[in-house]
XYZ file of C-alpha atoms in Angstrom:
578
model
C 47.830 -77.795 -145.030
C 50.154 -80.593 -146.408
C 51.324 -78.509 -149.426
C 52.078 -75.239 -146.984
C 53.803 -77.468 -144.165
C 56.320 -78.688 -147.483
C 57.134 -74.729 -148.454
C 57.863 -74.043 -145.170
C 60.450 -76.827 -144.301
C 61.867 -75.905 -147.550
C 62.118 -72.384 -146.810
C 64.342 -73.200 -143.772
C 66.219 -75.776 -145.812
C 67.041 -72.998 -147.798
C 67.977 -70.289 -145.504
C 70.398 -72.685 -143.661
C 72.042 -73.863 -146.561
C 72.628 -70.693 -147.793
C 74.124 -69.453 -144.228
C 76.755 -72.428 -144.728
C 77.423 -71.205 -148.457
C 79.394 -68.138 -146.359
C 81.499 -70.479 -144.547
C 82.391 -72.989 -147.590
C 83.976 -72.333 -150.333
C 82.023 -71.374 -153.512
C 82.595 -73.846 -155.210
C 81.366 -76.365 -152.767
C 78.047 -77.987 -153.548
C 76.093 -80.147 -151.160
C 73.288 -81.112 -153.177
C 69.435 -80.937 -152.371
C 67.169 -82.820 -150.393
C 63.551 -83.840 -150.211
C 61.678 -84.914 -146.561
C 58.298 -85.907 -146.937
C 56.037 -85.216 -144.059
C 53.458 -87.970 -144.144
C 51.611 -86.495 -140.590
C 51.242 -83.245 -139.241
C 52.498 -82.588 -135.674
C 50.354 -81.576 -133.251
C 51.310 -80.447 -129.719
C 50.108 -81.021 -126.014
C 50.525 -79.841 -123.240
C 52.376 -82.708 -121.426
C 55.250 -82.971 -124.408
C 55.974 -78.842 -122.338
C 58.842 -78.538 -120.388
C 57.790 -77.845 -116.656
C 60.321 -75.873 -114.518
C 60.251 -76.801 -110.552
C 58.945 -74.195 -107.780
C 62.402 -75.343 -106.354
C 64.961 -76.221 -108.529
C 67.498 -78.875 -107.948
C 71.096 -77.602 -106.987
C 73.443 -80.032 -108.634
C 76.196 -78.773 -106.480
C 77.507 -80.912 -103.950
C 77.552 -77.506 -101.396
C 75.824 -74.234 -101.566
C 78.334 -71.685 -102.236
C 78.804 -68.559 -99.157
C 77.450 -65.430 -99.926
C 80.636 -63.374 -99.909
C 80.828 -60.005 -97.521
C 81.601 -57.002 -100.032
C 83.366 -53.791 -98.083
C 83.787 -50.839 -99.616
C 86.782 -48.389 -99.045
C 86.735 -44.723 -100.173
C 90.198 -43.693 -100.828
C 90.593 -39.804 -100.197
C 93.539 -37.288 -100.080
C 93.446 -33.778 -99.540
C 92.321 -31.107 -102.814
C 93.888 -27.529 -102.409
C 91.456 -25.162 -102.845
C 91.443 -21.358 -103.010
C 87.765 -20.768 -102.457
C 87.718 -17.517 -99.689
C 84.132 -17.169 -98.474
C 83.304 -14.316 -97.947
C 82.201 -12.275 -94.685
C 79.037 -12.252 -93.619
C 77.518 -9.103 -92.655
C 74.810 -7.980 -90.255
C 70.995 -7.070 -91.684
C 70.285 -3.192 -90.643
C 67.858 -2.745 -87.567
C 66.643 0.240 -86.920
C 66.325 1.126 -83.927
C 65.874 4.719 -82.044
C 69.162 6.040 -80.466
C 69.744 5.969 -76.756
C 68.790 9.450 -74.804
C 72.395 10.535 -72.934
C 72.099 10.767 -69.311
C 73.638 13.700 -67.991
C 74.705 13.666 -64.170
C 73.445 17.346 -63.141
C 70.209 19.395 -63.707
C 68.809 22.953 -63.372
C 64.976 23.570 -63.341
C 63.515 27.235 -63.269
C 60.034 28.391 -63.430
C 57.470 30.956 -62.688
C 53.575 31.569 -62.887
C 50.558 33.522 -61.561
C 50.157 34.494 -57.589
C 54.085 35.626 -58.137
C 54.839 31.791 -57.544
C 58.763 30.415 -58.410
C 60.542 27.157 -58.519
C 63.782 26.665 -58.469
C 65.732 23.266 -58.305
C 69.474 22.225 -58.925
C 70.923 18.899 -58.613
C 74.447 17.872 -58.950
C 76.318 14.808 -58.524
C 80.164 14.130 -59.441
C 82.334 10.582 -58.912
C 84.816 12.052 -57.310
C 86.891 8.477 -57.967
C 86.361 4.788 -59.091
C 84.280 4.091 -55.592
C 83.804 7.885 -54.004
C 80.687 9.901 -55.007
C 79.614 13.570 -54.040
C 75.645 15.214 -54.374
C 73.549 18.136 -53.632
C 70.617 19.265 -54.253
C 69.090 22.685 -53.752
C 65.409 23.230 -53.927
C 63.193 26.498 -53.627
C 59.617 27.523 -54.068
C 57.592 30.725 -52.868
C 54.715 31.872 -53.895
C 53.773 36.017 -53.054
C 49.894 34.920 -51.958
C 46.881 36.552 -53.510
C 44.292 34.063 -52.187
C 40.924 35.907 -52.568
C 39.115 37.591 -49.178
C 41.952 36.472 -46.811
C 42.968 39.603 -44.192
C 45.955 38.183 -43.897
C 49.375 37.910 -45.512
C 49.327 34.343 -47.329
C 52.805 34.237 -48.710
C 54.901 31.335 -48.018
C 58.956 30.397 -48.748
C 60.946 27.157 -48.429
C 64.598 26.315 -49.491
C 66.249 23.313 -48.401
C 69.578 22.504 -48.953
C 70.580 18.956 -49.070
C 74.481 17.683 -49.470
C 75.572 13.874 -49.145
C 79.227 12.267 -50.001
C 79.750 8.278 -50.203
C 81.968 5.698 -51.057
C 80.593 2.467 -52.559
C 82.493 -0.555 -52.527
C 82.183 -4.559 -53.058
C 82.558 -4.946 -49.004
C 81.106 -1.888 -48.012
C 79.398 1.381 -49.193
C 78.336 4.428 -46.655
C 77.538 7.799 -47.238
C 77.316 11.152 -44.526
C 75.016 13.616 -44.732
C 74.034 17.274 -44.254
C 70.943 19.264 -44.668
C 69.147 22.885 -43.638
C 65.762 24.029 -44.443
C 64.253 27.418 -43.974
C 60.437 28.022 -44.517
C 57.908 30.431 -43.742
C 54.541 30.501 -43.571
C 51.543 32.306 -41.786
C 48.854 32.341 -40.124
C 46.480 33.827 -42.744
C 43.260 31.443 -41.758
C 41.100 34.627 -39.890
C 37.524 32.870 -38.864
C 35.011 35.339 -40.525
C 33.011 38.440 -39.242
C 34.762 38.138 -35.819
C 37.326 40.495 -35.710
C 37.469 44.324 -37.504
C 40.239 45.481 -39.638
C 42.034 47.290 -36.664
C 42.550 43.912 -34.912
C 43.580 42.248 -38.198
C 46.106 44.633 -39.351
C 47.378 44.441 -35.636
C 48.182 40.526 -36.182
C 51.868 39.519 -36.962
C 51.236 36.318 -38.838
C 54.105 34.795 -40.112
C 55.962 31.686 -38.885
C 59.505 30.983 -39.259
C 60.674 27.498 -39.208
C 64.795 26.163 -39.575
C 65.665 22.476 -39.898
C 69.540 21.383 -39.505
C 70.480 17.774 -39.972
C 73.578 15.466 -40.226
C 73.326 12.030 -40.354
C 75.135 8.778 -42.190
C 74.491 5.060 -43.152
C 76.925 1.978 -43.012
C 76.439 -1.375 -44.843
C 78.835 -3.959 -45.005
C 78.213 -6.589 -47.900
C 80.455 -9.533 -46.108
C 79.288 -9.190 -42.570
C 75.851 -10.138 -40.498
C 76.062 -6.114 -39.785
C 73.436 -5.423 -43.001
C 73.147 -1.523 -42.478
C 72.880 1.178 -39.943
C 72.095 4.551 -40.062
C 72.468 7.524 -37.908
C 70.875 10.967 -37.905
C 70.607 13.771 -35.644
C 68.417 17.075 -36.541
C 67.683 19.966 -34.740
C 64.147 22.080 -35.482
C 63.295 25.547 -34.113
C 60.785 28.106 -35.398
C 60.401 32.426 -34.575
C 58.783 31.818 -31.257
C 61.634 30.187 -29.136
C 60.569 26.488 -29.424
C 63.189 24.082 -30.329
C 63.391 20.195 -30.405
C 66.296 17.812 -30.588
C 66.503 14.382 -31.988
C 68.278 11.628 -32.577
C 67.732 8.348 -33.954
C 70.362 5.325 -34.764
C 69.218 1.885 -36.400
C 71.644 -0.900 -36.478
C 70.271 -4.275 -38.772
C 72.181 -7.119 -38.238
C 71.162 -10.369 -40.558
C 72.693 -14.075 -40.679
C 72.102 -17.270 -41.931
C 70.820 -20.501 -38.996
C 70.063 -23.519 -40.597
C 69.064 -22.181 -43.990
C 66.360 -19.699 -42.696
C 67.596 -16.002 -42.487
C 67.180 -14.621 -39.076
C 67.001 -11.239 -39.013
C 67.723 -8.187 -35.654
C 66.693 -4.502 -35.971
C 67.481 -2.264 -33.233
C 65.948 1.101 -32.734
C 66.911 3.823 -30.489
C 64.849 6.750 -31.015
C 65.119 10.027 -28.819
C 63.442 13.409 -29.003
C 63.170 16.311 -26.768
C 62.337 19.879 -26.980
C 60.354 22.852 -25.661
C 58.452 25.263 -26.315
C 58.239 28.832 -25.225
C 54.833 28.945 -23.936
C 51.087 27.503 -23.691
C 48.439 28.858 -26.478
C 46.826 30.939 -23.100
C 50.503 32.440 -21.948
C 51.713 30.152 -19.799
C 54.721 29.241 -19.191
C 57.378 27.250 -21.010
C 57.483 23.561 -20.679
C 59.555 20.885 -21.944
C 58.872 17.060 -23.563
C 61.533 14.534 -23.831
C 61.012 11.039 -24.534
C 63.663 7.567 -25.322
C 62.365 4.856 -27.112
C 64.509 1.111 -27.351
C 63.396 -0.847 -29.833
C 64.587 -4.992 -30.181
C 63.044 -6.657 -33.322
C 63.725 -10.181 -34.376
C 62.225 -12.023 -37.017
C 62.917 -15.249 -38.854
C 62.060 -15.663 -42.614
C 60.499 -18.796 -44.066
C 60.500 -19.760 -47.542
C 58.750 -22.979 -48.904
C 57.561 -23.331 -52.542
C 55.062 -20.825 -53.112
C 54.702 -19.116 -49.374
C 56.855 -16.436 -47.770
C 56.471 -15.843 -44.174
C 58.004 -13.442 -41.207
C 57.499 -14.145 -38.187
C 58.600 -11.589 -35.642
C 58.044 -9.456 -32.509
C 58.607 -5.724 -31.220
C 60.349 -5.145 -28.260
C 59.907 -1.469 -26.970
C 60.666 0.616 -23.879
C 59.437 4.117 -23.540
C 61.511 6.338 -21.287
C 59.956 9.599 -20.515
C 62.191 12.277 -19.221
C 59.942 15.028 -18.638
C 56.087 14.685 -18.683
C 54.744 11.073 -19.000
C 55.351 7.858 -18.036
C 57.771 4.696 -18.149
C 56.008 2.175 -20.040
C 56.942 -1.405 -21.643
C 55.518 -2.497 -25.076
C 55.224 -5.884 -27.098
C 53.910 -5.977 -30.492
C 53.341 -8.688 -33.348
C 54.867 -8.466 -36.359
C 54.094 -11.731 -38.977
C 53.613 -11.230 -42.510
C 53.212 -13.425 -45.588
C 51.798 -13.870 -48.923
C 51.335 -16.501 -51.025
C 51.502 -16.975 -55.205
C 47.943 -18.404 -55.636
C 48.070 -18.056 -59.203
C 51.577 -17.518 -59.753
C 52.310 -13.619 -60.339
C 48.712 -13.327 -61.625
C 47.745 -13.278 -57.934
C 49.146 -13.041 -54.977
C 47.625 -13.352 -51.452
C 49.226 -11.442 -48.481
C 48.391 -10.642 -45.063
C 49.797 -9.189 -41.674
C 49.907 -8.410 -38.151
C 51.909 -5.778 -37.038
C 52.211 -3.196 -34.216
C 55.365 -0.514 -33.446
C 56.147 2.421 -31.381
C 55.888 5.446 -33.114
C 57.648 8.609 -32.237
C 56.066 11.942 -32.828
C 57.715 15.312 -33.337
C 57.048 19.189 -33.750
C 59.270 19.262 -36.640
C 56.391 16.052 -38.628
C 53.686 17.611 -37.033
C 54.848 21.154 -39.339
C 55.412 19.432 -42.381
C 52.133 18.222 -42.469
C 50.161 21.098 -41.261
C 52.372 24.166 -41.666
C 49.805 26.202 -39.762
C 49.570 25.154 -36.024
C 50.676 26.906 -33.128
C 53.819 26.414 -31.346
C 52.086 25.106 -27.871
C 51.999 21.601 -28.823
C 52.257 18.585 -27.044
C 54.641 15.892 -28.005
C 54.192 12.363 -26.532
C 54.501 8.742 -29.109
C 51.777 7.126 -31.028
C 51.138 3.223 -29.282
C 50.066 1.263 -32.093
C 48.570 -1.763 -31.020
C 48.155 -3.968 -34.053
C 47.538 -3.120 -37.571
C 45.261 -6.286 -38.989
C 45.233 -6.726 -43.020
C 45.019 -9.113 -45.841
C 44.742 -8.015 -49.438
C 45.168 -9.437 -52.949
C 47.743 -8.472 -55.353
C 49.211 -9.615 -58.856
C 48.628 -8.408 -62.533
C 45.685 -8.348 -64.473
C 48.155 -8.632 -67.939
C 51.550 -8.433 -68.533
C 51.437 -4.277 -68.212
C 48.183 -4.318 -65.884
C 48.983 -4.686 -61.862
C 46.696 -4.402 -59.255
C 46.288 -4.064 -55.220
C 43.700 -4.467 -53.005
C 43.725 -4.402 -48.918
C 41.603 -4.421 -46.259
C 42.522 -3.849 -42.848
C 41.955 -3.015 -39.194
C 43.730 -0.616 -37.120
C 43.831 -0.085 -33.156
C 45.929 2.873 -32.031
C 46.150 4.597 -28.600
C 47.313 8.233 -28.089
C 46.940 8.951 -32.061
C 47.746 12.878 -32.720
C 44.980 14.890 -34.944
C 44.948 18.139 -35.677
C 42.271 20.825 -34.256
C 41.352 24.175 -34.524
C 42.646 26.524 -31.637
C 39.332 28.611 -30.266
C 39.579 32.424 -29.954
C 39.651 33.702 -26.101
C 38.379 37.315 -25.711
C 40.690 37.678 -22.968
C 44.057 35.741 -24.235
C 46.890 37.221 -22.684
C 48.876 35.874 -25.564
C 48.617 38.256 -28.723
C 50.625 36.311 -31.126
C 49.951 35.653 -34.349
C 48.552 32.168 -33.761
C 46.417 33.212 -30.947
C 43.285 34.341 -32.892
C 41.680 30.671 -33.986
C 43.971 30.836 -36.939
C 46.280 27.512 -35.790
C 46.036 24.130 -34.866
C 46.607 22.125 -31.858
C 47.349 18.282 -31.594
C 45.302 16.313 -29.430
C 45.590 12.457 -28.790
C 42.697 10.078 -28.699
C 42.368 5.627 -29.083
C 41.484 5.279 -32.019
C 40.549 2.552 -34.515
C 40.123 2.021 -38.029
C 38.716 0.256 -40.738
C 39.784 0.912 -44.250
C 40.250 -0.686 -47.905
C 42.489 0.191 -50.422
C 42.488 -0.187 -54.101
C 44.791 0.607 -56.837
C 45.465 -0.409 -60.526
C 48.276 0.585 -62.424
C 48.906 -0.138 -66.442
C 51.517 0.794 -68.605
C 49.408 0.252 -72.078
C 53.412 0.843 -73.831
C 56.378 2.325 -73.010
C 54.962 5.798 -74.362
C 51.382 5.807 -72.493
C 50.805 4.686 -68.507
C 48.104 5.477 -66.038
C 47.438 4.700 -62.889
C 44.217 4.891 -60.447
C 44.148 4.450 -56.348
C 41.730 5.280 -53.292
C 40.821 4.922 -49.660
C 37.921 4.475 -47.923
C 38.034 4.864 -43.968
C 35.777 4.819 -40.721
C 36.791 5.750 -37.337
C 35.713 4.960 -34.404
C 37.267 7.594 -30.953
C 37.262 6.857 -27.548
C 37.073 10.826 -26.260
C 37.019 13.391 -29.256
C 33.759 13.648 -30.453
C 34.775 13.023 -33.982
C 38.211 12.181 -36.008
C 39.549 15.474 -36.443
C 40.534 15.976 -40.299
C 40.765 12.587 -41.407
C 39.456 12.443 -44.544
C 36.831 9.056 -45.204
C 37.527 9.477 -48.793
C 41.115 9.619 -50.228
C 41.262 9.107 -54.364
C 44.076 10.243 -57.307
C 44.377 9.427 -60.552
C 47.299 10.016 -62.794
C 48.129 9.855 -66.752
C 51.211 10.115 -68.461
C 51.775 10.021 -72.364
C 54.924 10.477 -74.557
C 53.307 12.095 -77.753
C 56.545 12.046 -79.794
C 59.834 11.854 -78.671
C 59.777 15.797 -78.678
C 56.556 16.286 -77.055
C 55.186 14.612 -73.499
C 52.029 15.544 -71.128
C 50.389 14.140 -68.363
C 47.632 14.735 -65.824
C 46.257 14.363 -62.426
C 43.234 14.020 -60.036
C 43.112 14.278 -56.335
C 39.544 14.070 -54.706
C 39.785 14.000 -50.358
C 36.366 13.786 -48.841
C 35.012 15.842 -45.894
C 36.224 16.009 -42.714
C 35.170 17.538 -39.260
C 36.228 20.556 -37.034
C 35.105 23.102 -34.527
C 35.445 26.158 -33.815
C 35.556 27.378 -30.259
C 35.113 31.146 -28.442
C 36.084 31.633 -24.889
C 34.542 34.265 -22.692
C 33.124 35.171 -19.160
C 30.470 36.861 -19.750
C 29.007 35.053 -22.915
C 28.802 31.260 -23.357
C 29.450 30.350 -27.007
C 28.503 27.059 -27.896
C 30.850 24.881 -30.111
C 30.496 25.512 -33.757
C 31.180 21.983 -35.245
C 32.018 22.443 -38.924
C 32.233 19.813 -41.946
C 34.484 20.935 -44.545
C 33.147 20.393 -48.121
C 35.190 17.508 -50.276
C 37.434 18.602 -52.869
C 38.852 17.318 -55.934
C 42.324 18.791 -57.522
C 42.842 18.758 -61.228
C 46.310 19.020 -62.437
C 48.114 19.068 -65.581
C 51.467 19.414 -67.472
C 52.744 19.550 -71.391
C 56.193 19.732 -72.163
C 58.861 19.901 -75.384
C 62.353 18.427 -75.792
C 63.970 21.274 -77.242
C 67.104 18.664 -77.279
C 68.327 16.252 -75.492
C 69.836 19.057 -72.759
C 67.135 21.753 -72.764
C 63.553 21.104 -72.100
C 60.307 23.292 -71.880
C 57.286 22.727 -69.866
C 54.052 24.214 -69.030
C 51.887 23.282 -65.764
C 48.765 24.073 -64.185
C 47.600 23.243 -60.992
C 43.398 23.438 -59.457
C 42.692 23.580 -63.429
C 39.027 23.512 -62.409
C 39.741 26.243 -60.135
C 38.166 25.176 -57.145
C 37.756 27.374 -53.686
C 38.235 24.633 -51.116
C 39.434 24.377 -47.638
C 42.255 22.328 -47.082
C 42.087 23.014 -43.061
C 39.669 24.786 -41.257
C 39.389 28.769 -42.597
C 42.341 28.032 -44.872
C 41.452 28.509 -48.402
C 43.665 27.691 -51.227
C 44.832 29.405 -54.293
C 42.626 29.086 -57.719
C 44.061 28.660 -61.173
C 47.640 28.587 -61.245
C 50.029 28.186 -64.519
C 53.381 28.052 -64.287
C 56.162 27.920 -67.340
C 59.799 27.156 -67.133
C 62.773 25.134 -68.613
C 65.142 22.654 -67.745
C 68.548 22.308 -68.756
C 70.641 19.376 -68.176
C 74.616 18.998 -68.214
C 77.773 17.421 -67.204
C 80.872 18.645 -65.647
């Protein structure tokens, strides 16, 4: 241990002197040397150098830690970089179908049936407008076992020029109708073929109207209309009427108030009674006053109104005075998912010869004319959507009416002085009875897309009469059904389904010498099938093909009136523009 210790201070000796040779001259010699270590060293651990957990500043003050900023010196680089434009991704999308202004529709099918329909409309400047539309169909009858001649025709002509404006828009109108029709309902086995081929049947009716409407954006006066018509058939009656509405709205304390005015009058005559006696005459004037004020809060709507009416009779009849309720409302129970709505309402309602044709083309010009008192009209119903394309609408309701028209079969007298064509139980009368009803409604529409929609509704009724022994041809049952589909934007076809349950009449024979007793009769319900296919030939010309009773069904609409079987009927229409 000795000897090594020696070798090693002599190796560092060495080294150092031999790192000073480089810095002396050469020549230089500084000898050697010999140390002598008589004891080894050996180290402990308190001969170590400890450093302090906090070290002693010598300083006489702690020097400030000095706040560095930093400045970025910039100056404007020209650049000729030009990005470039961006453009927009390709979406493609089906082009928009034109709309042309003006249409011509022509068609024909089986039972020599045609249709004919133009329509043509024209701005005839920035804010004036001009219309018309002529319409036809006629069919040349055919209807299997009917005596009679079963044809029927009906053109109207309809013409209306307007202005529309930001402070006002009006328009005037003009129409004229001609139809006939005729009496082709014979009751069976009652009379031979000499009294039948004896019977003038057919029924001409004409229908002349002008009339106009006013609105005014900027004023309470909302819009008012006016019309005036005139009606007369082939057998000398005739009926005049005129009817003007005024609406005035305004604004009271932020709830909208809200006037209607009605004055309604009507009078005609007709040339005889169904037994040949003599002419008489009808006439009646009906004010109407109808305020209401709408309230709005949050989630419920509400009007709350009345109906003011007087009825002036100027021929047969009576003065009377009416007042009826009229509040409504509905509230969003679920938003637009479902809404709850109810009312009670009651109006005046005038009746005519000329509505009393359109819906029953077949009764006899010895009517009587008089207005419809409906008391109230109870209902509350649900309505909303079942899905964003699925709506719905259900309603029940309760209905009181006095002097309500329905339509009955004229009896056959054996010794009629009148021998016109409507005197041989082949017509209708009118007769008024109180009566009240309780129905519900339902109905569900969907539009599954924009190429496919369908729809489904119905009505179920009771009625309860004060002096006719039963509700004369008013259905219980009332239900349709329709389907559209777009197939391809060339091709498109749709159906439809009409079911009307049974209703009641009677037949009646008049004689001295033999007592017939009533004959009441329950016509069998009915359902309707109906379809229709068509093709886009282009975007002006289109073909079609429809068929109507598809199931070709031998029902009774009214009493002894049977109604044609299968019809098709083809056509095209062509579209265009000035």
């Amino acid at each position: 241990m000795k000897k090594t210790f020696q070798y090693s201070i002599a190796a560092v000796l060495l080294l150092t002197g031999y790192t000073k040779t480089f810095a002396q001259k050469q020549d230089d010699n500084i000898g050697t040397e010999v140390v002598n270590v008589v004891k080894p060293y050996t180290p402990s651990i308190s001969d170590a150098f400890k450093v302090k957990e906090t070290p002693t500043l010598e300083d006489e003050e702690t020097s400030k830690k000095e706040n560095i900023q930093y400045n970025i010196f910039s100056f404007p680089v020209a650049s000729t970089f030009t990005p470039s434009k961006g453009k927009a991704a390709n979406v493609d999308k089906s082009p928009e179908e034109k709309i042309f202004s003006n249409y011509v529709t022509l068609a024909a099918g089986n039972y020599g049936t045609v249709n004919a329909e133009l329509f043509v409309t024209e701005n005839v400047s920035n804010t004036d407008y001009f219309g018309g539309m002529l319409r036809h169909s006629s069919s040349q009858g055919g209807i299997k076992d009917t005596a009679l001649d079963d044809k029927f025709f009906n053109t109207a002509l309809d013409l209306t020029y307007g202005s529309r404006t930001k402070a006002m828009s009006w328009n005037a109108d003009f129409g004229y109708k001609h139809q006939i029709y005729n009496w082709y309902g014979i009751y069976p086995g009652i009379f031979d073929e000499a009294t039948t081929d004896a019977i003038n049947e057919q029924q001409t009716y004409y229908t002349l109207y002008l009339g106009g409407r006013l609105a005014l954006g900027d004023s309470f006066l909302k819009e008012s209309s006016l019309k005036f018509s005139r009606f007369w058939d082939a057998y000398g009656s005739a009926e005049n009427r005129f009817v003007a509405k005024p609406s005035l709205e305004f604004d009271i304390v932020e709830q909208k108030i809200k006037a209607d005015f009605v004055l309604d009058y009507i009078g005609g005559s007709f040339d005889q009674t169904y037994f040949g006696g003599a002419s008489y005459k009808y006439g009646f004037t009906n004010f109407g006053f109808q305020p209401s004020i709408k309230i709005h809060k949050d989630d419920l709507t509400v009007n709350v109104g009345v109906g003011f009416f007087y009825s002036a009779a100027q021929e047969a009849g009576e003065n009377k005075f009416f007042i009826y309720p009229q509040v409504t409302g509905s509230y969003k129970v679920v938003g637009d998912l479902m809404i709850f709505y109810a009312g009670l309402e009651g109006s005046l309602q005038q009746n005519s010869y000329h509505d009393f044709v359109q819906e029953n083309f077949f009764v006899s010009p010895t009517l009587g004319v008089a207005p419809t008192d409906q008391k109230y009209d109870i209902y509350a119903g649900l309505k909303g959507k079942l899905a964003s394309s699925i709506s719905y609408n259900i309603r029940g309701s309760y209905k009181n009416e006095e002097n309500k028209p329905l339509f009955k079969s004229n009896g056959y007298d054996y010794f009629n002085a009148n021998t016109d064509g409507y005197a041989y139980a082949n017509s209708f009368d009118v007769v008024y009875d109180n009566i009240k009803t309780v129905s519900f409604f339902g109905e569900l529409k969907a539009d599954f897309s924009k190429n496919v929609s369908f729809g489904v509704n119905g009505t179920f009724s009771s009625y309860t009469t004060d002096v006719q022994k039963e509700a004369w041809n008013l259905p219980s049952v009332k239900l349709s059904t329709n389907l559209d589909v777009t197939i391809t934007p060339k091709w498109y076809a749709g159906t439809s389904l009409f079911f009307v349950g049974e209703r009641k009449d009677v037949f009646r024979q008049y004689s001295v010498t033999t007592p017939y007793p009533d004959e009441f009769v329950t016509l069998k319900s009915y359902f309707d099938l109906n379809a229709h296919v068509g093709y886009k030939y282009s975007e002006r010309l289109t073909f079609f093909l429809k068929g109507n009773n598809l199931a070709n069904q031998d029902y009774q609409r009214w009493l002894n009136y049977p109604v044609q079987g299968l019809q098709i009927m083809g056509g095209a229409s062509y579209k265009f523009d000035f």
